[in-house]
Short mmCIF file of C-alpha atoms and ligand atoms in Angstrom, two decimals:
data_model
loop_
_atom_site.label_atom_id
_atom_site.label_comp_id
_atom_site.label_asym_id
_atom_site.label_seq_id
_atom_site.Cartn_x
_atom_site.Cartn_y
_atom_site.Cartn_z
CA MET A 1 14.43 -11.31 14.13
CA GLU A 2 15.69 -8.52 15.46
CA GLN A 3 13.79 -5.85 16.90
CA GLY A 4 13.48 -2.32 14.81
CA ASP A 5 13.23 1.16 16.33
CA LEU A 6 9.51 1.40 15.72
CA ARG A 7 7.09 0.08 18.24
CA GLY A 8 3.53 -0.26 16.47
CA VAL A 9 1.71 -0.01 13.20
CA VAL A 10 1.89 3.01 10.84
CA ALA A 11 -0.93 2.97 8.26
CA LEU A 12 -0.09 4.32 5.03
CA ASP A 13 -3.45 4.83 2.98
CA GLY A 14 -4.22 7.35 0.02
CA PRO A 15 -4.86 7.16 -3.67
CA SER A 16 -2.25 5.91 -6.08
CA GLY A 17 0.79 7.65 -7.38
CA THR A 18 1.05 9.14 -4.33
CA GLY A 19 4.75 7.84 -4.05
CA LYS A 20 3.01 6.03 -1.30
CA SER A 21 5.05 2.54 -1.87
CA THR A 22 8.00 4.13 -2.33
CA VAL A 23 7.90 6.79 0.80
CA ALA A 24 6.17 3.62 2.92
CA ARG A 25 9.17 1.30 2.00
CA ARG A 26 12.31 4.15 2.74
CA LEU A 27 9.67 5.21 6.00
CA ALA A 28 10.13 1.56 6.89
CA SER A 29 14.18 1.12 6.01
CA ALA A 30 14.63 3.86 7.99
CA LEU A 31 12.71 2.75 11.44
CA LYS A 32 14.15 -0.75 10.34
CA SER A 33 10.66 -2.08 10.69
CA GLY A 34 8.78 -4.78 8.62
CA TYR A 35 6.81 -3.62 5.50
CA LEU A 36 3.45 -4.54 4.21
CA ASP A 37 2.11 -3.59 0.58
CA THR A 38 -1.46 -4.81 0.61
CA GLY A 39 -1.75 -3.47 -2.83
CA ALA A 40 0.48 -6.05 -3.78
CA MET A 41 -1.95 -8.86 -2.55
CA TYR A 42 -5.02 -7.61 -4.30
CA ARG A 43 -2.85 -7.58 -7.61
CA ALA A 44 -1.72 -10.90 -7.27
CA VAL A 45 -5.39 -12.29 -6.14
CA THR A 46 -6.31 -10.59 -9.63
CA LEU A 47 -3.58 -11.90 -11.42
CA ALA A 48 -4.78 -15.15 -10.40
CA VAL A 49 -8.18 -14.77 -11.29
CA LEU A 50 -7.30 -13.21 -14.81
CA ARG A 51 -4.83 -16.70 -15.33
CA SER A 52 -8.05 -18.85 -14.08
CA GLY A 53 -11.54 -17.08 -15.33
CA GLY A 54 -12.48 -18.27 -11.81
CA ASP A 55 -14.95 -16.41 -9.44
CA PRO A 56 -12.89 -13.90 -7.62
CA ALA A 57 -13.93 -14.99 -3.84
CA ALA A 58 -12.97 -18.51 -4.86
CA VAL A 59 -9.66 -17.94 -6.38
CA ALA A 60 -8.87 -15.78 -3.34
CA ALA A 61 -9.80 -18.42 -1.23
CA SER A 62 -7.87 -20.87 -2.95
CA THR A 63 -4.39 -19.05 -3.84
CA ARG A 64 -1.51 -19.04 -1.59
CA LEU A 65 0.00 -15.59 -1.37
CA GLU A 66 3.49 -15.60 0.37
CA LEU A 67 5.14 -11.98 0.95
CA SER A 68 8.25 -10.73 2.25
CA THR A 69 7.74 -8.10 4.63
CA ASP A 70 11.66 -6.87 4.36
CA PRO A 71 11.16 -2.99 2.81
CA ALA A 72 14.52 -4.06 1.20
CA ASP A 73 13.71 -7.00 -0.70
CA GLN A 74 9.95 -7.23 -1.96
CA VAL A 75 8.89 -10.38 -3.73
CA ILE A 76 5.76 -12.01 -3.89
CA LEU A 77 4.88 -15.45 -4.29
CA LEU A 78 1.37 -16.69 -6.27
CA ASP A 79 0.86 -20.38 -5.49
CA GLY A 80 5.08 -20.52 -5.10
CA ARG A 81 5.56 -18.90 -8.24
CA ASP A 82 7.45 -15.34 -8.35
CA VAL A 83 4.53 -12.77 -9.80
CA SER A 84 6.43 -9.42 -8.31
CA ALA A 85 6.75 -8.10 -12.02
CA GLU A 86 3.99 -9.12 -13.52
CA ILE A 87 1.30 -8.07 -11.01
CA ARG A 88 2.29 -4.44 -11.94
CA GLY A 89 1.58 -4.97 -15.67
CA PRO A 90 -1.70 -3.36 -17.49
CA GLU A 91 -3.78 -6.11 -17.66
CA VAL A 92 -3.53 -6.46 -13.49
CA THR A 93 -3.81 -2.87 -13.07
CA LEU A 94 -6.85 -2.30 -15.34
CA ALA A 95 -8.69 -5.56 -13.46
CA VAL A 96 -7.60 -4.83 -9.73
CA SER A 97 -10.54 -2.39 -8.81
CA ALA A 98 -13.12 -4.63 -10.08
CA VAL A 99 -11.64 -7.78 -8.14
CA SER A 100 -10.85 -5.60 -4.79
CA ALA A 101 -14.51 -4.57 -4.70
CA VAL A 102 -15.56 -7.96 -4.02
CA PRO A 103 -16.48 -8.05 -0.42
CA GLU A 104 -15.24 -11.55 0.00
CA VAL A 105 -11.65 -11.22 -1.69
CA ARG A 106 -11.46 -8.35 0.91
CA ARG A 107 -12.32 -10.49 4.15
CA ILE A 108 -9.95 -13.06 2.77
CA LEU A 109 -7.00 -10.44 2.31
CA VAL A 110 -8.03 -8.55 5.07
CA GLN A 111 -7.80 -11.48 7.26
CA GLN A 112 -4.27 -12.47 6.07
CA GLN A 113 -3.29 -8.93 6.78
CA ARG A 114 -3.83 -8.84 10.00
CA SER A 115 -2.39 -12.09 10.49
CA ILE A 116 1.22 -10.89 8.79
CA ILE A 117 0.90 -7.92 10.88
CA ALA A 118 0.41 -9.70 14.24
CA SER A 119 3.61 -11.73 13.08
CA VAL A 120 5.84 -8.82 12.37
CA ILE A 121 4.91 -6.93 15.43
CA ALA A 122 5.55 -10.22 17.58
CA SER A 123 9.07 -10.36 16.13
CA VAL A 124 10.41 -7.21 14.77
CA GLY A 125 8.34 -4.70 17.01
CA GLY A 126 7.08 -2.36 14.03
CA ILE A 127 5.58 -2.26 10.87
CA VAL A 128 4.44 0.40 7.94
CA VAL A 129 1.52 -1.26 6.04
CA GLU A 130 0.20 0.70 2.93
CA GLY A 131 -2.91 0.49 1.34
CA ARG A 132 -6.55 2.26 0.97
CA ASP A 133 -8.35 1.02 4.12
CA ILE A 134 -5.67 0.31 6.76
CA GLY A 135 -5.91 3.07 9.14
CA THR A 136 -10.55 2.51 8.31
CA VAL A 137 -10.38 -1.38 8.41
CA VAL A 138 -7.55 -3.53 8.64
CA SER A 139 -5.83 -1.88 11.57
CA PRO A 140 -8.03 0.74 13.15
CA ASP A 141 -6.44 1.05 15.95
CA ALA A 142 -2.86 1.56 14.62
CA GLU A 143 -0.60 3.55 16.49
CA LEU A 144 -0.15 6.38 13.70
CA LYS A 145 -2.35 6.61 10.56
CA ILE A 146 -1.29 8.76 7.40
CA TYR A 147 -3.34 9.75 4.83
CA LEU A 148 -1.05 10.77 1.32
CA THR A 149 -2.41 12.91 -1.03
CA ALA A 150 -1.26 14.85 -4.37
CA SER A 151 -2.67 16.59 -7.27
CA ALA A 152 -3.80 14.36 -9.90
CA ASP A 153 -1.81 15.69 -12.10
CA ALA A 154 1.25 15.21 -9.74
CA ARG A 155 -0.04 11.43 -9.35
CA ALA A 156 -0.08 10.97 -13.32
CA GLN A 157 3.13 12.48 -13.68
CA ARG A 158 4.77 10.21 -11.18
CA ARG A 159 3.02 7.06 -12.20
CA SER A 160 4.10 7.27 -16.03
CA ARG A 161 7.84 7.79 -15.08
CA GLN A 162 7.77 4.65 -12.74
CA ASP A 163 5.83 2.94 -15.82
CA LEU A 164 8.60 4.30 -18.59
CA ALA A 165 11.40 3.09 -15.75
CA ALA A 166 10.05 -0.29 -15.83
CA GLY A 167 9.70 -0.43 -19.34
CA ARG A 168 6.18 -0.05 -20.03
CA THR A 169 5.10 2.80 -22.36
CA ALA A 170 1.83 5.09 -21.52
CA THR A 171 1.36 8.74 -22.13
CA VAL A 172 1.14 11.27 -18.80
CA GLU A 173 -3.14 11.96 -20.46
CA ALA A 174 -3.48 8.15 -20.44
CA THR A 175 -1.80 7.70 -16.94
CA LEU A 176 -4.18 10.65 -15.76
CA ALA A 177 -7.21 9.11 -17.03
CA ASP A 178 -6.27 5.82 -15.52
CA VAL A 179 -5.06 7.18 -11.99
CA GLU A 180 -8.95 8.93 -11.90
CA ARG A 181 -10.90 5.86 -13.19
CA ARG A 182 -8.93 3.58 -10.34
CA ASP A 183 -9.71 6.44 -7.75
CA ARG A 184 -13.35 6.64 -8.20
CA LEU A 185 -13.82 3.06 -8.43
CA ASP A 186 -11.95 2.67 -5.10
CA SER A 187 -13.54 5.50 -3.65
CA THR A 188 -16.90 4.89 -4.77
CA ARG A 189 -17.18 1.02 -3.68
CA ALA A 190 -19.45 -0.34 -0.92
CA THR A 191 -17.21 -2.40 0.95
CA SER A 192 -14.15 -0.24 2.84
CA PRO A 193 -13.73 2.17 0.19
CA LEU A 194 -10.84 4.73 0.11
CA ARG A 195 -11.24 7.15 2.60
CA LYS A 196 -9.08 9.14 5.34
CA ALA A 197 -9.58 7.86 8.77
CA ASP A 198 -11.13 10.43 11.18
CA ASP A 199 -7.76 10.34 13.03
CA ALA A 200 -5.31 10.27 9.97
CA VAL A 201 -2.53 13.16 9.77
CA GLU A 202 -2.82 14.00 6.37
CA VAL A 203 0.06 14.93 4.16
CA ASP A 204 0.33 16.54 0.41
CA THR A 205 3.14 15.42 -1.28
CA THR A 206 2.28 17.39 -4.34
CA GLU A 207 5.21 19.91 -3.40
CA LEU A 208 7.26 17.66 -1.64
CA ASP A 209 10.35 15.02 -2.84
CA LEU A 210 10.69 11.94 -1.46
CA PRO A 211 13.22 12.85 0.85
CA GLY A 212 11.05 15.54 2.03
CA VAL A 213 8.18 13.31 2.77
CA VAL A 214 9.98 10.78 4.50
CA ALA A 215 11.43 13.59 6.84
CA GLU A 216 7.58 14.71 7.42
CA LEU A 217 6.96 11.25 8.38
CA LEU A 218 9.52 10.29 10.75
CA ALA A 219 9.16 13.91 12.27
CA ILE A 220 5.69 12.59 12.80
CA VAL A 221 6.42 9.19 14.33
CA ASP A 222 8.86 10.60 16.53
CA ASN A 223 6.26 13.39 17.85
CA ARG A 224 4.36 10.08 18.72
CA GLY A 225 6.87 8.53 20.50
CA LEU A 226 6.99 5.83 18.40
CA ARG A 227 10.86 5.40 17.92
CA PRO A 228 11.74 5.33 21.47
CA GLY A 229 14.97 6.45 21.84
CA ARG A 230 14.51 9.40 19.75
CA ALA A 231 13.77 13.30 21.39
CA VAL A 232 10.67 14.61 20.42
CA THR A 233 11.02 17.10 17.46
CA ARG A 234 8.40 19.75 17.92
O1 DC B 301 -1.44 0.53 -4.31
P1 DC B 301 -1.97 -0.54 -5.64
O2 DC B 301 -2.06 1.03 -6.97
O3 DC B 301 -0.82 -1.68 -5.71
O4 DC B 301 -3.19 -0.86 -5.40
C1 DC B 301 -3.92 -1.72 -6.16
C2 DC B 301 -5.72 -1.65 -6.15
O5 DC B 301 -5.84 -2.83 -5.36
C3 DC B 301 -5.96 -0.56 -5.96
O6 DC B 301 -6.58 -0.05 -7.26
C4 DC B 301 -6.59 -0.72 -4.92
C5 DC B 301 -6.66 -1.89 -4.47
N1 DC B 301 -6.56 -1.55 -3.06
C6 DC B 301 -7.42 -1.92 -1.97
O7 DC B 301 -8.62 -2.16 -2.49
N2 DC B 301 -7.08 -2.42 -0.95
C7 DC B 301 -6.10 -1.99 -0.15
N3 DC B 301 -6.02 -1.74 1.22
C8 DC B 301 -4.68 -1.81 -1.45
C9 DC B 301 -4.75 -2.13 -2.17
#
């Protein structure tokens, strides 16, 4: 694979509805880097648990996940079957926090995530990784850690727009309740809870549109010298 413009790992963490996925994909495209959506992995294992009714740790150990790391072409296969759309549905969204709180599930997925990151770094040179524990657990030595935030209202508005666009109907109130419920569960679990790494740069996206967030992150990438050949814009 051809080398992209980014050198190293950009860890992008934060609660749901901050625009993290769209921002991470756009950032990776702009940098011609790889992209890894770790939430999709927790969602796919959750789907497998819901289907089989099995013990989450055993399911995580026995299912085969294959993910594309191309930001322009996101596909996830569960035991060879494309589940990219199904993992975004309400059943998975409702159950994913419980499954992702199981320490053994996290151990297995973190190991897979580290190996995907290492192979993309070896082939493309850089990767944007999004999740909840990338800067704290998966890649504590990441060259850049970003923690995206936004007000709960803004996050619920964004989530319900995404749901509507995907043909799922939900009121903003119901989405707000769901966003707050998942944040509570994701932030209070015992194993690698959602939290900002001490050395992460916090970016509040409440008042920013998508191009604004991406531009801000690109400026931080360049200030850190992670895109060789680019002038530092201070
Ligand atoms: O980013 P998302 O909404 O697709 O993530 C789905 C769930 O997976 C989220 O509620 C928390 C969990 N998750 C996690 O625990 N650790 C990660 N690195 C990524 C996601």
